mmCIF file of C-alpha atoms and ligand atoms in Angstrom:
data_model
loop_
_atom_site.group_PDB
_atom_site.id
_atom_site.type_symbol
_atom_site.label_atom_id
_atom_site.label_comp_id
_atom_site.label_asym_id
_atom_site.label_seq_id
_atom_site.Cartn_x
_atom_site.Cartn_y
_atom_site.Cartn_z
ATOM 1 C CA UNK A 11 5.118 -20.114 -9.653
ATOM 2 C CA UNK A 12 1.579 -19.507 -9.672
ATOM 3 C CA UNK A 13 0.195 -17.761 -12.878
ATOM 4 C CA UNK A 14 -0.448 -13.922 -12.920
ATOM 5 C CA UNK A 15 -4.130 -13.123 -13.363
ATOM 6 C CA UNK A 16 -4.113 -9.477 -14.638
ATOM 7 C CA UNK A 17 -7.773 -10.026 -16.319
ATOM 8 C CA UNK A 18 -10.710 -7.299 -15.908
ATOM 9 C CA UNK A 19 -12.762 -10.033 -14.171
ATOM 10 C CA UNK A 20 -9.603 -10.666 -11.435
ATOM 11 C CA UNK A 21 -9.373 -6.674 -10.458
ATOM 12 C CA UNK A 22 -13.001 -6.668 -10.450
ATOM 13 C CA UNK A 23 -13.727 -9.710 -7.814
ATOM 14 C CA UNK A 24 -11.100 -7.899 -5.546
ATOM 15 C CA UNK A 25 -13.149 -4.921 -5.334
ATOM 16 C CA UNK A 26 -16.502 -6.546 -5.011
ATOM 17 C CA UNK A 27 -14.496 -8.874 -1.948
ATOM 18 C CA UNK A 28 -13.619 -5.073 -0.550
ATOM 19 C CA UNK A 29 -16.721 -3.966 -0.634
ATOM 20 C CA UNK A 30 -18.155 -6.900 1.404
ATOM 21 C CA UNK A 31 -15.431 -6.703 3.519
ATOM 22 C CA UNK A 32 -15.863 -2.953 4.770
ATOM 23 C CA UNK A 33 -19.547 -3.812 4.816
ATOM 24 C CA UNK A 34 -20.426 -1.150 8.032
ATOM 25 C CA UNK A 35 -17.008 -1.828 9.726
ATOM 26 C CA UNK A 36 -15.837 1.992 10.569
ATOM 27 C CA UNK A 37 -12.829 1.252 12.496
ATOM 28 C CA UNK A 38 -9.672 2.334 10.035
ATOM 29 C CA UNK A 39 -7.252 0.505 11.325
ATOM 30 C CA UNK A 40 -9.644 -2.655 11.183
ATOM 31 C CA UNK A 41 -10.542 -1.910 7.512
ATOM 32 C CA UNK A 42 -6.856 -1.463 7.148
ATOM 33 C CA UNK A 43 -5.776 -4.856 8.663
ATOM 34 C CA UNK A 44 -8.275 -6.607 6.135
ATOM 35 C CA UNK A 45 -7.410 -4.088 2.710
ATOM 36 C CA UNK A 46 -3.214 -5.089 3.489
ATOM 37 C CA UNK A 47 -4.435 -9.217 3.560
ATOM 38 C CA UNK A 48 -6.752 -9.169 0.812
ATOM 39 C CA UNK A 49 -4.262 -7.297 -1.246
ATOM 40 C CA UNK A 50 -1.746 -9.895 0.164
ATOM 41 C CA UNK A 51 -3.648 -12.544 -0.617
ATOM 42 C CA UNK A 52 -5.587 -11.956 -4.296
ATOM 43 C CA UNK A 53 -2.738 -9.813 -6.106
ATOM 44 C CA UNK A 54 -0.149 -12.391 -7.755
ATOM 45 C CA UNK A 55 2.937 -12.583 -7.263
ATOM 46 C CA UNK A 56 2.965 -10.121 -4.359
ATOM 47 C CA UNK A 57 5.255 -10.985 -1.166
ATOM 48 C CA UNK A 58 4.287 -8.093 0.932
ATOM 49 C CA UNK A 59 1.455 -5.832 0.988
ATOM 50 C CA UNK A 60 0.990 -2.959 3.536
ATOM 51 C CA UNK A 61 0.821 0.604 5.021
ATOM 52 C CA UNK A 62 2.663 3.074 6.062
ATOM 53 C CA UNK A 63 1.543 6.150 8.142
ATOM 54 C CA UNK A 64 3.125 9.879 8.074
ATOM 55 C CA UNK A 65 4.012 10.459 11.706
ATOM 56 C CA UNK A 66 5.974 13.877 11.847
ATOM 57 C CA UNK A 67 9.182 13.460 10.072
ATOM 58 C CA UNK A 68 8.892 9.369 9.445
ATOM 59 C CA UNK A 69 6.594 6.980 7.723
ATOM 60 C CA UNK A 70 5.686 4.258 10.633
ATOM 61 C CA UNK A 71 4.587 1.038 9.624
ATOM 62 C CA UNK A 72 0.673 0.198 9.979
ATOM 63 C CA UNK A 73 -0.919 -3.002 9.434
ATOM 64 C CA UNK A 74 0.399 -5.053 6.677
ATOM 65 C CA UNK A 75 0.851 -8.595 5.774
ATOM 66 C CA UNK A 76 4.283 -10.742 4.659
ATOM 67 C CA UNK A 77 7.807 -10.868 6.399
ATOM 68 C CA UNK A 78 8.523 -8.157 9.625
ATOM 69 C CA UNK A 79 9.032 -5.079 8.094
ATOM 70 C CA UNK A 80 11.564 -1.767 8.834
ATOM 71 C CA UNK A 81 9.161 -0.261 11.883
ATOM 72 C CA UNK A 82 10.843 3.138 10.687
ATOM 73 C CA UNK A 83 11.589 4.773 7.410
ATOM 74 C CA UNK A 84 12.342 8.600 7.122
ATOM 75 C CA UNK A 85 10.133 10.439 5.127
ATOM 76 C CA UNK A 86 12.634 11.495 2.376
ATOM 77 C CA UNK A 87 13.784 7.668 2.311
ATOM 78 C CA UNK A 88 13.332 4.677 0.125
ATOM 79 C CA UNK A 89 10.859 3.893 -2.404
ATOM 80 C CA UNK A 90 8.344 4.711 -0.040
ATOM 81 C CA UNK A 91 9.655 8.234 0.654
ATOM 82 C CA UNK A 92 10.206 9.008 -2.919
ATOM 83 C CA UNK A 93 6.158 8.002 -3.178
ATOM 84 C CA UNK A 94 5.643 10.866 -0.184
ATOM 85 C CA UNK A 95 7.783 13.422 -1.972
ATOM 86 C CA UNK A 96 6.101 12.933 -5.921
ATOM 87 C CA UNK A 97 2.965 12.412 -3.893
ATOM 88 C CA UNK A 98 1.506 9.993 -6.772
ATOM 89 C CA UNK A 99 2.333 6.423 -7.466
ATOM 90 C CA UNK A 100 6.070 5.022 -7.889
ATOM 91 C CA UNK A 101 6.654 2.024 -9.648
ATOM 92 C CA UNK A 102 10.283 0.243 -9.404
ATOM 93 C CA UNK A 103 10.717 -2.633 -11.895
ATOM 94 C CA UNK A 104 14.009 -3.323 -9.907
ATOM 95 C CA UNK A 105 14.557 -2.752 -6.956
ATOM 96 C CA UNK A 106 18.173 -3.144 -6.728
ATOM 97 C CA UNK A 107 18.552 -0.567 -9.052
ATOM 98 C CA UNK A 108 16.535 2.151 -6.961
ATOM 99 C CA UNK A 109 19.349 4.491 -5.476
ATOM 100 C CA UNK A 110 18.024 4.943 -1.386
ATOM 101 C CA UNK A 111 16.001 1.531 -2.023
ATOM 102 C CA UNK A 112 15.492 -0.015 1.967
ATOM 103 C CA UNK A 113 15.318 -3.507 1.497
ATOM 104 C CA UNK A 114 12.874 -5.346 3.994
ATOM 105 C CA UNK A 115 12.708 -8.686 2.815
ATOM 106 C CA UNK A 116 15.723 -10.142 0.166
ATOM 107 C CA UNK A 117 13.325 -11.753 -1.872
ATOM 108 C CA UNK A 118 11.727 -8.392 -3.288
ATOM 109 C CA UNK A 119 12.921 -7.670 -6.662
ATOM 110 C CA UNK A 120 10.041 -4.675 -7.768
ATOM 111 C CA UNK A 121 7.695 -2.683 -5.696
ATOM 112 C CA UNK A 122 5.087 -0.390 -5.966
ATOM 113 C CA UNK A 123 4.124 2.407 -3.417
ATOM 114 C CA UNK A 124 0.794 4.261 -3.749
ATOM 115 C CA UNK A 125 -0.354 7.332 -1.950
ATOM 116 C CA UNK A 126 -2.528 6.841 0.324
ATOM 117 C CA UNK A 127 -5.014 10.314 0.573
ATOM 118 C CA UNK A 128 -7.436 11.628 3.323
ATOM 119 C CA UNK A 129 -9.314 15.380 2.631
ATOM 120 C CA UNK A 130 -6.943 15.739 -0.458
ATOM 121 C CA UNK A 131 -3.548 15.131 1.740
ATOM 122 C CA UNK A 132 -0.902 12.442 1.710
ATOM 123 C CA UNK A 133 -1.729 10.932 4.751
ATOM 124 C CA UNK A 134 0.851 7.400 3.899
ATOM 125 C CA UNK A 135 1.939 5.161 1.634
ATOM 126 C CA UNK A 136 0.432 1.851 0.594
ATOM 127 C CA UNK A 137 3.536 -0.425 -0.294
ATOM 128 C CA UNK A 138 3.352 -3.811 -1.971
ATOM 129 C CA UNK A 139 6.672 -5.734 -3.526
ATOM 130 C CA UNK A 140 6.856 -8.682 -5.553
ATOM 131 C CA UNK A 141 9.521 -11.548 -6.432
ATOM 132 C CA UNK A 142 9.185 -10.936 -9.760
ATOM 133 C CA UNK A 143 10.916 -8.339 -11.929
ATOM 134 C CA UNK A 144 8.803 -5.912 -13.428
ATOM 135 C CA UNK A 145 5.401 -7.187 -11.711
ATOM 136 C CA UNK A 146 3.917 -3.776 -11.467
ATOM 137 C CA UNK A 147 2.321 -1.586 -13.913
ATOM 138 C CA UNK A 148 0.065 2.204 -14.061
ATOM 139 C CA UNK A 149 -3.091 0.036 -14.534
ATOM 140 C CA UNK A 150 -2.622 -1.885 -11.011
ATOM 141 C CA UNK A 151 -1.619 1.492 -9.559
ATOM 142 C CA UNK A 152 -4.589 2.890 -10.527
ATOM 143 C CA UNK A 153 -6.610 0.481 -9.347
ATOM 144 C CA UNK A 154 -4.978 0.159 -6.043
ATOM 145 C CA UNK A 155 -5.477 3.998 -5.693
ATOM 146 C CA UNK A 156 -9.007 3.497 -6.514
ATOM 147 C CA UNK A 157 -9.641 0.638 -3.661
ATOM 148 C CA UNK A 158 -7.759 3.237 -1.404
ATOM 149 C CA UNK A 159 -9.929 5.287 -1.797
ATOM 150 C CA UNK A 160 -12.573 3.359 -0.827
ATOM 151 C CA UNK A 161 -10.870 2.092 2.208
ATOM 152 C CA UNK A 162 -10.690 6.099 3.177
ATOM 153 C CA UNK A 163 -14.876 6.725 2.361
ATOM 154 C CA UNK A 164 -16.239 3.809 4.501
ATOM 155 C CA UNK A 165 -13.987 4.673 7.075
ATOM 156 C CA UNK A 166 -13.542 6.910 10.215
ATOM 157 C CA UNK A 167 -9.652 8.564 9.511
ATOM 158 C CA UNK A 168 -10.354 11.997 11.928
ATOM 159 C CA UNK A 169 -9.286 9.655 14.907
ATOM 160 C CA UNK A 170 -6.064 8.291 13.210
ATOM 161 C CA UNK A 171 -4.831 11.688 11.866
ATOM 162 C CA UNK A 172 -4.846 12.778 15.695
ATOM 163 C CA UNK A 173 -3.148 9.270 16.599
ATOM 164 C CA UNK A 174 -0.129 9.454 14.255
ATOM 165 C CA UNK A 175 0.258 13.471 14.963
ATOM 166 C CA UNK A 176 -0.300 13.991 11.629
ATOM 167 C CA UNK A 177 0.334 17.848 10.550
ATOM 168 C CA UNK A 178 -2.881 18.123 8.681
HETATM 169 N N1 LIG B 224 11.371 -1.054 0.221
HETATM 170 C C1 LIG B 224 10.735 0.021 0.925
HETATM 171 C C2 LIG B 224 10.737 -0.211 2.419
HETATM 172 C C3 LIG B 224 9.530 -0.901 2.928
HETATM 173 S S1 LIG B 224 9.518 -2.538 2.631
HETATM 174 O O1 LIG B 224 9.598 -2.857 1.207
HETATM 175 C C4 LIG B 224 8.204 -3.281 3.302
HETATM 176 C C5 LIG B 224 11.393 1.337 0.561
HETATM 177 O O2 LIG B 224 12.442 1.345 -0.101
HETATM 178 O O3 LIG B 224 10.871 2.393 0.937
#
């Protein structure tokens, strides 16, 4: 298996690729497709990488990148749902110890769900799992949360609140 790269230099390329990929791209769901594959593709060790949007009483899945995912998850449901409720990060080392854990693709073994904010509300969830036990860690979270919140400056969100029926 390929090497993790958890080196200053590593997180900091990844932002500098986000920032030339928004460029002047406004279009959230665009900006959304490319944050879930460069995630996907520069993170180690990562088998899935994507988003999930607050639509009444579910989380619906948005653009993402690995294996078909649950379309579906309630919102008090799964590591994803328990992100929604404690409205900050959750980090699960094992998945298959997670009581409520939905399992999407069998060879996910720890997971990491960030909030995903718009005006100061939980809008979704950003959810990326990994192979490996233990992958994840506050630092990555953090850093995740800060390229969200990126993603949410450079682009237009009004229209997608209205789309998903969010409750704002
Ligand atoms: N494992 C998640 C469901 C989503 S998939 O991992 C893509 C959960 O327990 O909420």
């Amino acid at each position: 298996m390929q090497e993790l790269d958890l080196s200053l230099n590593h997180y900091l390329a990844i932002k500098e690729k986000l920032e030339n990929i928004l460029g002047d791209e406004k279009n959230f769901i665009t900006n959304a497709s490319n944050f879930a594959s460069l995630i996907f593709h520069n993170l180690n060790g990562v088998n899935w990488a994507g988003f999930y949007f607050i639509s009444n009483e579910n989380l619906v899945l948005g653009p993402f990148q690995g294996k078909i995912a649950c379309t579906r998850i309630p919102i008090s449901e799964g590591v994803c749902g328990s992100c929604v409720k404690a409205k900050k990060a959750v980090i699960v080392p094992d998945v298959h110890k997670f009581p409520g854990y939905i399992p999407c693709d069998p060879s996910a073994n720890s997971e990491m769900v960030i909030p995903v904010i718009y005006k100061n509300k939980i809008i979704g969830v950003f959810d990326i799992d990994s192979p490996i036990y233990n992958r994840f860690n506050e630092m990555e979270a953090e850093f995740i949360s800060s390229l969200l919140e990126i993603l949410m400056k450079s682009s237009s969100v009004d229209s997608i609140i209205t789309y998903y029926e969010l409750h704002n």
